[in-house]
CSV table of C-alpha atoms in Angstrom, one decimal:
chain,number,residue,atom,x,y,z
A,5,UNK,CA,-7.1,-3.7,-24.6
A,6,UNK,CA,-9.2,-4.1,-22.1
A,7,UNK,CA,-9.1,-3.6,-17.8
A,8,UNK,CA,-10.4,-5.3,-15.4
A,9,UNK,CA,-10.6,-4.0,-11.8
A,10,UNK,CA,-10.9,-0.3,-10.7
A,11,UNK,CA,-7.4,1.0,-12.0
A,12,UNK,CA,-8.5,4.2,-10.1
A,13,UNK,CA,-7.8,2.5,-7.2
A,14,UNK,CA,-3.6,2.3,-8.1
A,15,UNK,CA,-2.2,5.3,-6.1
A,16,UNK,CA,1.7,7.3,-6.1
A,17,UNK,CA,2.9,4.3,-4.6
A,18,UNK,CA,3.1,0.7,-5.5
A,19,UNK,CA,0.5,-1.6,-3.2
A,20,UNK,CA,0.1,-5.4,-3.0
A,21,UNK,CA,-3.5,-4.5,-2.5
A,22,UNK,CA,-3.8,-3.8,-6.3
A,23,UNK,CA,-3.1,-7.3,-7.7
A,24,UNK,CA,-6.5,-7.6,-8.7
A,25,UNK,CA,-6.8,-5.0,-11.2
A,26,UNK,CA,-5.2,-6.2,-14.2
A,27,UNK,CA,-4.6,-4.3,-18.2
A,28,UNK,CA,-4.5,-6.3,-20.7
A,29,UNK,CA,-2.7,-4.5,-23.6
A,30,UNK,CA,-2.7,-5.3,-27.4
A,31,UNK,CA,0.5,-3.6,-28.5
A,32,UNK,CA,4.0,-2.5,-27.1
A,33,UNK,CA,6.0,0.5,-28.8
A,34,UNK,CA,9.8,-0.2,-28.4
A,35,UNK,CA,11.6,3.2,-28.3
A,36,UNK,CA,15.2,4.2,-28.7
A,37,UNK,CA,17.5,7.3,-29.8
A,38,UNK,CA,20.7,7.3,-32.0
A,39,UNK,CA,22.6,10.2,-33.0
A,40,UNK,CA,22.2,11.9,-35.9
A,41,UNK,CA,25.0,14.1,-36.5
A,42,UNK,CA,24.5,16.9,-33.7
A,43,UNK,CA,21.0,15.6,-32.5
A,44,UNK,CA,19.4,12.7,-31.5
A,45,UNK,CA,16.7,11.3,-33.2
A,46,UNK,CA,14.0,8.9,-32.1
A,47,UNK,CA,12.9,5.5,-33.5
A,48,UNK,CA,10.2,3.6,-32.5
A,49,UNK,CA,8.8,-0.2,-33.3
A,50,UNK,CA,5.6,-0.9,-32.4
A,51,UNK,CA,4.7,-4.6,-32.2
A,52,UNK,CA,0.6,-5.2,-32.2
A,53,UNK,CA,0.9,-8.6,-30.1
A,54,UNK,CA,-0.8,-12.1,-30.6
A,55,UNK,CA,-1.7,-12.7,-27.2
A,56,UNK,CA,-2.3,-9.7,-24.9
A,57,UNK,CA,0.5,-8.9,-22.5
A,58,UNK,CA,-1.4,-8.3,-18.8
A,59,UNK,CA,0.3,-6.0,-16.5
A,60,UNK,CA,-1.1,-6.6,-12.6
A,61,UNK,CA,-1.8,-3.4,-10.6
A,62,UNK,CA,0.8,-4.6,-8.1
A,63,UNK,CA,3.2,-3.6,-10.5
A,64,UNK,CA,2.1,-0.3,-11.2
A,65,UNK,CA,2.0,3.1,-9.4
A,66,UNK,CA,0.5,6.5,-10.4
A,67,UNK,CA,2.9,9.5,-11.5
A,68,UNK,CA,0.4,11.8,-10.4
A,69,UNK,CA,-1.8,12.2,-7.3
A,70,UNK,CA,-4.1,14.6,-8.9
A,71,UNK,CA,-7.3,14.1,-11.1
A,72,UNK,CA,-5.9,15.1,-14.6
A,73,UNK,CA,-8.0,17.0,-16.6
A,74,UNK,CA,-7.9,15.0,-20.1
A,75,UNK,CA,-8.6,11.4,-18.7
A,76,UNK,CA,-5.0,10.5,-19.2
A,77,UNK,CA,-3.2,8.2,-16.8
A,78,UNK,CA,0.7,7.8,-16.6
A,79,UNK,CA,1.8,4.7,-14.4
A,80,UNK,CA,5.1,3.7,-13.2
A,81,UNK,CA,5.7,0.4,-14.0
A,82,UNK,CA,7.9,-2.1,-11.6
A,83,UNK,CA,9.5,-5.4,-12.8
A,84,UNK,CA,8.5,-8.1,-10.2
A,85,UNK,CA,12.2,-10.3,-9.5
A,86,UNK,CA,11.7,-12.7,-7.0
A,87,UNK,CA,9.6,-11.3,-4.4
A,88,UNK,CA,10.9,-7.9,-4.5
A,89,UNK,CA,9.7,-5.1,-6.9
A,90,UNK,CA,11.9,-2.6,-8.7
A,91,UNK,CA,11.0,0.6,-10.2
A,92,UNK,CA,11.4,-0.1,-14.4
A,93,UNK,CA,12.0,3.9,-15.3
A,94,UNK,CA,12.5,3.0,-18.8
A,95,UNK,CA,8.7,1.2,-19.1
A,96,UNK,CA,5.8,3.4,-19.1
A,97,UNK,CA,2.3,2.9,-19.6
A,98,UNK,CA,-0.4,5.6,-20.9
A,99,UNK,CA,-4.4,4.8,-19.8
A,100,UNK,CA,-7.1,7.4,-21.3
A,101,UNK,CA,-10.2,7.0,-19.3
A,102,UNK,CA,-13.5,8.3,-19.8
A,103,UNK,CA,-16.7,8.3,-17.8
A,104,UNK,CA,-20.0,7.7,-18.9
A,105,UNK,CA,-22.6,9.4,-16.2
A,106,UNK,CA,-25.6,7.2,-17.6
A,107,UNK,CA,-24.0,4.2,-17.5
A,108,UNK,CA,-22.1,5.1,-13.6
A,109,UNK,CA,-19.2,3.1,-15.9
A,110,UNK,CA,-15.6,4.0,-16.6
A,111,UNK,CA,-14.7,3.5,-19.9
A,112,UNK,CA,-10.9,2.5,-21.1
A,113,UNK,CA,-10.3,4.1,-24.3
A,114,UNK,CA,-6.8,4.0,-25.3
A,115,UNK,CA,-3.9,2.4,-24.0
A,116,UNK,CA,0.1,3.1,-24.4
A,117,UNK,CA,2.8,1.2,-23.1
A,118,UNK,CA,6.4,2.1,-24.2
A,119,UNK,CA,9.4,0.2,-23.5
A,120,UNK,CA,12.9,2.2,-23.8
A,121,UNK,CA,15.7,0.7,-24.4
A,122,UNK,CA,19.8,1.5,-26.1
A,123,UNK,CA,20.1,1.7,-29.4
A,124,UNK,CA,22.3,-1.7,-30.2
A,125,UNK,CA,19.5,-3.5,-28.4
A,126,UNK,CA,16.8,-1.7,-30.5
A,127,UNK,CA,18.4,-2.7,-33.4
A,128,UNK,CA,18.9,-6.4,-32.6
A,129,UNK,CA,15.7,-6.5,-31.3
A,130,UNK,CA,13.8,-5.0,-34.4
A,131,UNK,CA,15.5,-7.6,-36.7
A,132,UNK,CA,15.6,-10.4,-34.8
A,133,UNK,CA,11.4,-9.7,-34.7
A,134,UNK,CA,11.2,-8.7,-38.8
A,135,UNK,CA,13.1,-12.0,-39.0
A,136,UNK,CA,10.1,-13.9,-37.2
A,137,UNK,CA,7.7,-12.3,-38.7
A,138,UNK,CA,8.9,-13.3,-42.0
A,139,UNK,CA,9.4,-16.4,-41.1
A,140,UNK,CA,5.9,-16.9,-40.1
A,141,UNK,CA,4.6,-15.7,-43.6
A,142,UNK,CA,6.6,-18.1,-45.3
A,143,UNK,CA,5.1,-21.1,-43.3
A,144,UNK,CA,2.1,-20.3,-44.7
A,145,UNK,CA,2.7,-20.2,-48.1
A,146,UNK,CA,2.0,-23.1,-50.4
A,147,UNK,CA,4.6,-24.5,-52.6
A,148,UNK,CA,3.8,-24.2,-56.6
């Protein structure tokens, strides 16, 4: 995980201007709830990826105006189709910032990004990636 650009920059409302300032992300946690009798109860897959998935400021807009106290960002994320941009209310994405005054250096250190999605598409989902992940350890596997 790593940023490049001044994600401070990113305000309440999505900007062109912010194309520059990219996230590059490690992992995505897939998140769904199914019924469980009376209550719901959440699931989650989180898939650590092979090539980092980069999210562009352009498609991204702060929840909050205001400085938060703990270092920890919330962004709105938009799905670019075509040329237009639409708000994605079921993607979010989690930035934990710190500051170090002797450096004059902003310092990323933890990223979250959460996808949520129905439960029948969780489910087909979360197999269908156990299934390539199998697959991928039996390819590497000599033959006795």
């Amino acid at each position: 995980m790593k940023v490049i650009g001044n994600v401070l920059d990113i305000t309440t409302t999505r900007d062109s201007r912010h194309k520059d300032v990219e996230v590059y992300l490690d992992s995505i946690e897939y998140l769904t709830s199914k019924k469980d009798g009376r209550y719901y109860q959440d699931f989650e897959y989180l898939e650590e990826l092979e090539t980092p998935l980069v999210i562009t400021g352009d498609c991204l807009a702060r929840v909050s105006g205001k400085k938060p106290d703990d270092g920890e960002y919330e962004f709105k994320v938009f799905d670019k189709e075509g040329e237009e941009y639409v708000h994605n209310p079921n993607k979010q994405l989690f930035l934990t910032l710190e500051y170090d005054f002797d450096e004059n250096l902003t310092i990323l250190s933890s990223a979250y990004y959460s996808v949520s999605m129905p439960n029948e598409e969780f489910t087909k989902f979360k197999t269908e990636r156990e299934k390539e992940k199998s697959r991928k350890n039996w390819k590497g596997r000599k033959k006795s």
